[in-house]
PDB file of C-alpha atoms in Angstrom:
ATOM      1  CA  ASP A 178      12.482  16.656   6.749  1.00 80.00           C
ATOM      2  CA  PRO A 179      12.676  13.602   9.068  1.00 85.00           C
ATOM      3  CA  PHE A 180       8.861  13.433   9.288  1.00 93.00           C
ATOM      4  CA  ALA A 181       8.636  13.171   5.510  1.00 93.00           C
ATOM      5  CA  THR A 182      11.155  10.329   5.455  1.00 91.00           C
ATOM      6  CA  LYS A 183       9.318   8.527   8.255  1.00 93.00           C
ATOM      7  CA  LEU A 184       6.017   8.884   6.373  1.00 94.00           C
ATOM      8  CA  ALA A 185       7.559   7.408   3.208  1.00 94.00           C
ATOM      9  CA  ILE A 186       9.057   4.500   5.157  1.00 94.00           C
ATOM     10  CA  GLU A 187       5.812   3.706   6.978  1.00 93.00           C
ATOM     11  CA  ASN A 188       3.776   3.731   3.792  1.00 93.00           C
ATOM     12  CA  SER A 189       6.219   1.740   1.704  1.00 93.00           C
ATOM     13  CA  GLY A 190       5.288  -1.456   3.533  1.00 90.00           C
ATOM     14  CA  GLY A 191       8.964  -2.381   3.603  1.00 90.00           C
ATOM     15  CA  ILE A 192       9.084  -2.617  -0.193  1.00 93.00           C
ATOM     16  CA  LEU A 193      12.215  -0.807  -1.299  1.00 93.00           C
ATOM     17  CA  ARG A 194      10.920  -0.247  -4.836  1.00 93.00           C
ATOM     18  CA  GLN A 195       7.743   1.347  -3.466  1.00 93.00           C
ATOM     19  CA  TYR A 196       9.751   3.557  -1.085  1.00 95.00           C
ATOM     20  CA  ILE A 197      12.007   4.715  -3.920  1.00 95.00           C
ATOM     21  CA  SER A 198       9.020   5.367  -6.185  1.00 94.00           C
ATOM     22  CA  ILE A 199       7.308   7.494  -3.521  1.00 95.00           C
ATOM     23  CA  LEU A 200      10.505   9.497  -2.969  1.00 94.00           C
ATOM     24  CA  HIS A 201      11.177   9.819  -6.697  1.00 95.00           C
ATOM     25  CA  THR A 202       7.724  11.242  -7.395  1.00 94.00           C
ATOM     26  CA  ALA A 203       7.988  13.618  -4.433  1.00 94.00           C
ATOM     27  CA  THR A 204      11.454  14.889  -5.366  1.00 94.00           C
ATOM     28  CA  LYS A 205      10.529  15.349  -9.020  1.00 94.00           C
ATOM     29  CA  LYS A 206       7.769  17.714  -8.003  1.00 91.00           C
ATOM     30  CA  VAL A 207      10.041  19.574  -5.563  1.00 93.00           C
ATOM     31  CA  ARG A 208      12.685  20.039  -8.275  1.00 93.00           C
ATOM     32  CA  ARG A 209      10.098  21.129 -10.834  1.00 92.00           C
ATOM     33  CA  LEU A 210       8.890  23.791  -8.383  1.00 89.00           C
ATOM     34  CA  LYS A 211      12.513  24.712  -7.594  1.00 92.00           C
ATOM     35  CA  GLY A 212      12.175  23.681  -3.959  1.00 90.00           C
ATOM     36  CA  LYS A 213      15.126  22.726  -1.806  1.00 90.00           C
ATOM     37  CA  LYS A 214      13.588  20.269   0.627  1.00 93.00           C
ATOM     38  CA  VAL A 215      11.052  17.424   0.584  1.00 94.00           C
ATOM     39  CA  TYR A 216       8.217  17.886   3.047  1.00 95.00           C
ATOM     40  CA  GLU A 217       5.394  15.635   4.189  1.00 95.00           C
ATOM     41  CA  HIS A 218       2.950  17.090   1.653  1.00 95.00           C
ATOM     42  CA  ASN A 219       5.407  16.162  -1.123  1.00 95.00           C
ATOM     43  CA  ILE A 220       5.588  12.595   0.196  1.00 95.00           C
ATOM     44  CA  LYS A 221       1.785  12.468   0.306  1.00 95.00           C
ATOM     45  CA  ASP A 222       1.759  13.474  -3.369  1.00 93.00           C
ATOM     46  CA  GLY A 223       4.202  10.639  -4.111  1.00 93.00           C
ATOM     47  CA  MET A 224       2.087   8.207  -2.105  1.00 94.00           C
ATOM     48  CA  SER A 225      -1.022   9.298  -3.961  1.00 93.00           C
ATOM     49  CA  ALA A 226       0.565   8.613  -7.351  1.00 89.00           C
ATOM     50  CA  PHE A 227       1.733   5.143  -6.288  1.00 90.00           C
ATOM     51  CA  ARG A 228      -1.608   4.422  -4.557  1.00 90.00           C
ATOM     52  CA  GLN A 229      -3.495   5.177  -7.775  1.00 89.00           C
ATOM     53  CA  MET A 230      -1.333   2.680  -9.642  1.00 85.00           C
ATOM     54  CA  LEU A 231      -1.904   0.012  -6.973  1.00 84.00           C
ATOM     55  CA  GLU A 232      -5.639   0.684  -6.804  1.00 82.00           C
ATOM     56  CA  ARG A 233      -5.945   0.194 -10.551  1.00 80.00           C
ATOM     57  CA  SER A 234      -4.446  -3.267 -10.072  1.00 76.00           C
ATOM     58  CA  VAL A 235      -7.099  -4.277  -7.519  1.00 73.00           C
ATOM     59  CA  VAL A 236      -9.638  -6.338  -9.375  1.00 68.00           C
ATOM     60  CA  VAL A 237     -12.911  -5.634  -7.645  1.00 71.00           C
ATOM     61  CA  LYS A 238     -14.078  -9.219  -7.316  1.00 81.00           C
ATOM     62  CA  THR A 239     -15.879 -10.198  -4.148  1.00 86.00           C
ATOM     63  CA  GLU A 240     -13.449 -13.064  -3.443  1.00 88.00           C
ATOM     64  CA  LYS A 241     -10.416 -10.764  -3.646  1.00 90.00           C
ATOM     65  CA  ILE A 242     -11.980  -8.032  -1.541  1.00 92.00           C
ATOM     66  CA  THR A 243     -12.983 -10.648   1.052  1.00 93.00           C
ATOM     67  CA  LEU A 244      -9.423 -12.023   1.086  1.00 95.00           C
ATOM     68  CA  LEU A 245      -7.783  -8.593   1.302  1.00 95.00           C
ATOM     69  CA  ASN A 246     -10.155  -7.462   4.025  1.00 96.00           C
ATOM     70  CA  GLU A 247      -9.511 -10.649   6.027  1.00 96.00           C
ATOM     71  CA  VAL A 248      -5.774 -10.005   5.809  1.00 97.00           C
ATOM     72  CA  ARG A 249      -6.286  -6.329   6.669  1.00 97.00           C
ATOM     73  CA  LEU A 250      -8.209  -7.218   9.815  1.00 97.00           C
ATOM     74  CA  ASN A 251      -6.477 -10.414  10.993  1.00 96.00           C
ATOM     75  CA  HIS A 252      -2.990 -10.442   9.444  1.00 96.00           C
ATOM     76  CA  GLN A 253      -3.686 -14.103   8.660  1.00 95.00           C
ATOM     77  CA  THR A 254      -5.818 -16.037   6.207  1.00 93.00           C
ATOM     78  CA  GLU A 255      -6.914 -19.587   5.561  1.00 92.00           C
ATOM     79  CA  LYS A 256      -6.715 -18.778   1.844  1.00 93.00           C
ATOM     80  CA  ALA A 257      -2.911 -18.615   1.672  1.00 91.00           C
ATOM     81  CA  GLY A 258      -1.767 -20.510  -1.399  1.00 90.00           C
ATOM     82  CA  THR A 259      -4.949 -19.967  -3.404  1.00 93.00           C
ATOM     83  CA  GLU A 260      -4.783 -18.368  -6.834  1.00 93.00           C
ATOM     84  CA  ASN A 261      -6.289 -15.097  -5.554  1.00 92.00           C
ATOM     85  CA  PHE A 262      -3.840 -14.989  -2.650  1.00 95.00           C
ATOM     86  CA  ILE A 263      -0.832 -15.557  -4.901  1.00 94.00           C
ATOM     87  CA  GLU A 264      -2.032 -12.883  -7.357  1.00 92.00           C
ATOM     88  CA  CYS A 265      -2.405 -10.396  -4.485  1.00 93.00           C
ATOM     89  CA  LEU A 266       0.993 -11.336  -3.085  1.00 93.00           C
ATOM     90  CA  LEU A 267       2.734 -10.979  -6.447  1.00 92.00           C
ATOM     91  CA  GLY A 268       0.948  -7.660  -7.064  1.00 90.00           C
ATOM     92  CA  ASN A 269       2.201  -6.297  -3.701  1.00 92.00           C
ATOM     93  CA  GLN A 270      -1.365  -5.953  -2.490  1.00 93.00           C
ATOM     94  CA  ILE A 271      -0.601  -8.451   0.287  1.00 95.00           C
ATOM     95  CA  LEU A 272       2.761  -8.265   2.030  1.00 95.00           C
ATOM     96  CA  PHE A 273       4.403 -11.195   3.804  1.00 95.00           C
ATOM     97  CA  TYR A 274       6.423 -10.518   6.945  1.00 94.00           C
ATOM     98  CA  THR A 275       8.356 -12.879   9.104  1.00 91.00           C
ATOM     99  CA  ASN A 276      10.075 -12.180  12.391  1.00 87.00           C
ATOM    100  CA  SER A 277       9.354 -14.481  15.327  1.00 88.00           C
ATOM    101  CA  THR A 278       6.186 -15.520  13.468  1.00 91.00           C
ATOM    102  CA  SER A 279       4.926 -15.174   9.917  1.00 91.00           C
ATOM    103  CA  TRP A 280       2.062 -12.825   9.153  1.00 95.00           C
ATOM    104  CA  TYR A 281       0.507 -10.848   6.320  1.00 97.00           C
ATOM    105  CA  ALA A 282      -0.615  -7.276   5.816  1.00 96.00           C
ATOM    106  CA  VAL A 283      -2.437  -5.360   3.138  1.00 96.00           C
ATOM    107  CA  ASN A 284      -0.179  -2.822   1.458  1.00 95.00           C
ATOM    108  CA  PRO A 285      -0.486   0.358   3.571  1.00 95.00           C
ATOM    109  CA  LEU A 286      -1.290   2.446   0.504  1.00 94.00           C
ATOM    110  CA  ILE A 287      -4.486   0.511  -0.291  1.00 93.00           C
ATOM    111  CA  GLN A 288      -5.760  -0.394   3.182  1.00 94.00           C
ATOM    112  CA  GLU A 289      -8.370   2.366   3.174  1.00 93.00           C
ATOM    113  CA  THR A 290      -9.539   1.414  -0.327  1.00 91.00           C
ATOM    114  CA  ILE A 291      -9.981  -2.207   0.754  1.00 93.00           C
ATOM    115  CA  ARG A 292     -11.873  -1.116   3.878  1.00 94.00           C
ATOM    116  CA  LEU A 293     -14.245   0.968   1.737  1.00 91.00           C
ATOM    117  CA  TYR A 294     -14.817  -1.843  -0.792  1.00 90.00           C
ATOM    118  CA  ALA A 295     -15.466  -4.305   2.048  1.00 92.00           C
ATOM    119  CA  GLU A 296     -17.958  -1.931   3.678  1.00 91.00           C
ATOM    120  CA  ARG A 297     -19.711  -1.493   0.361  1.00 88.00           C
ATOM    121  CA  ASN A 298     -19.962  -5.295   0.084  1.00 82.00           C
ATOM    122  CA  ASN A 299     -21.090  -5.528   3.736  1.00 79.00           C
ATOM    123  CA  GLN A 300     -18.154  -7.676   4.811  1.00 59.00           C
TER     124      GLN A 300
END
């Protein structure tokens, strides 16, 4: 299903390992149920499994939530290079992109979680 593939690509954040993990989880379930094709709902299951793993790695400290929310909203931060920033970058919570300019993004799988934490903290 081309829509399923597109969904996996969009939510991988450009991280090949994340893309493969989403597909692997989705195809395992399809094979277990003796299906012949991967559909969007299978990809969503794969995304959910990977999202849960990523969410467990988010340490709910105000400084990190503030940083992640700033990146989510602005795709930039003054905190680049700080310990929290580097931890988030190495944990694939923040993604670094460069084309004509350099910018950051919160991993697509945890953007909603970060938005909810930030709202809870009134940020």
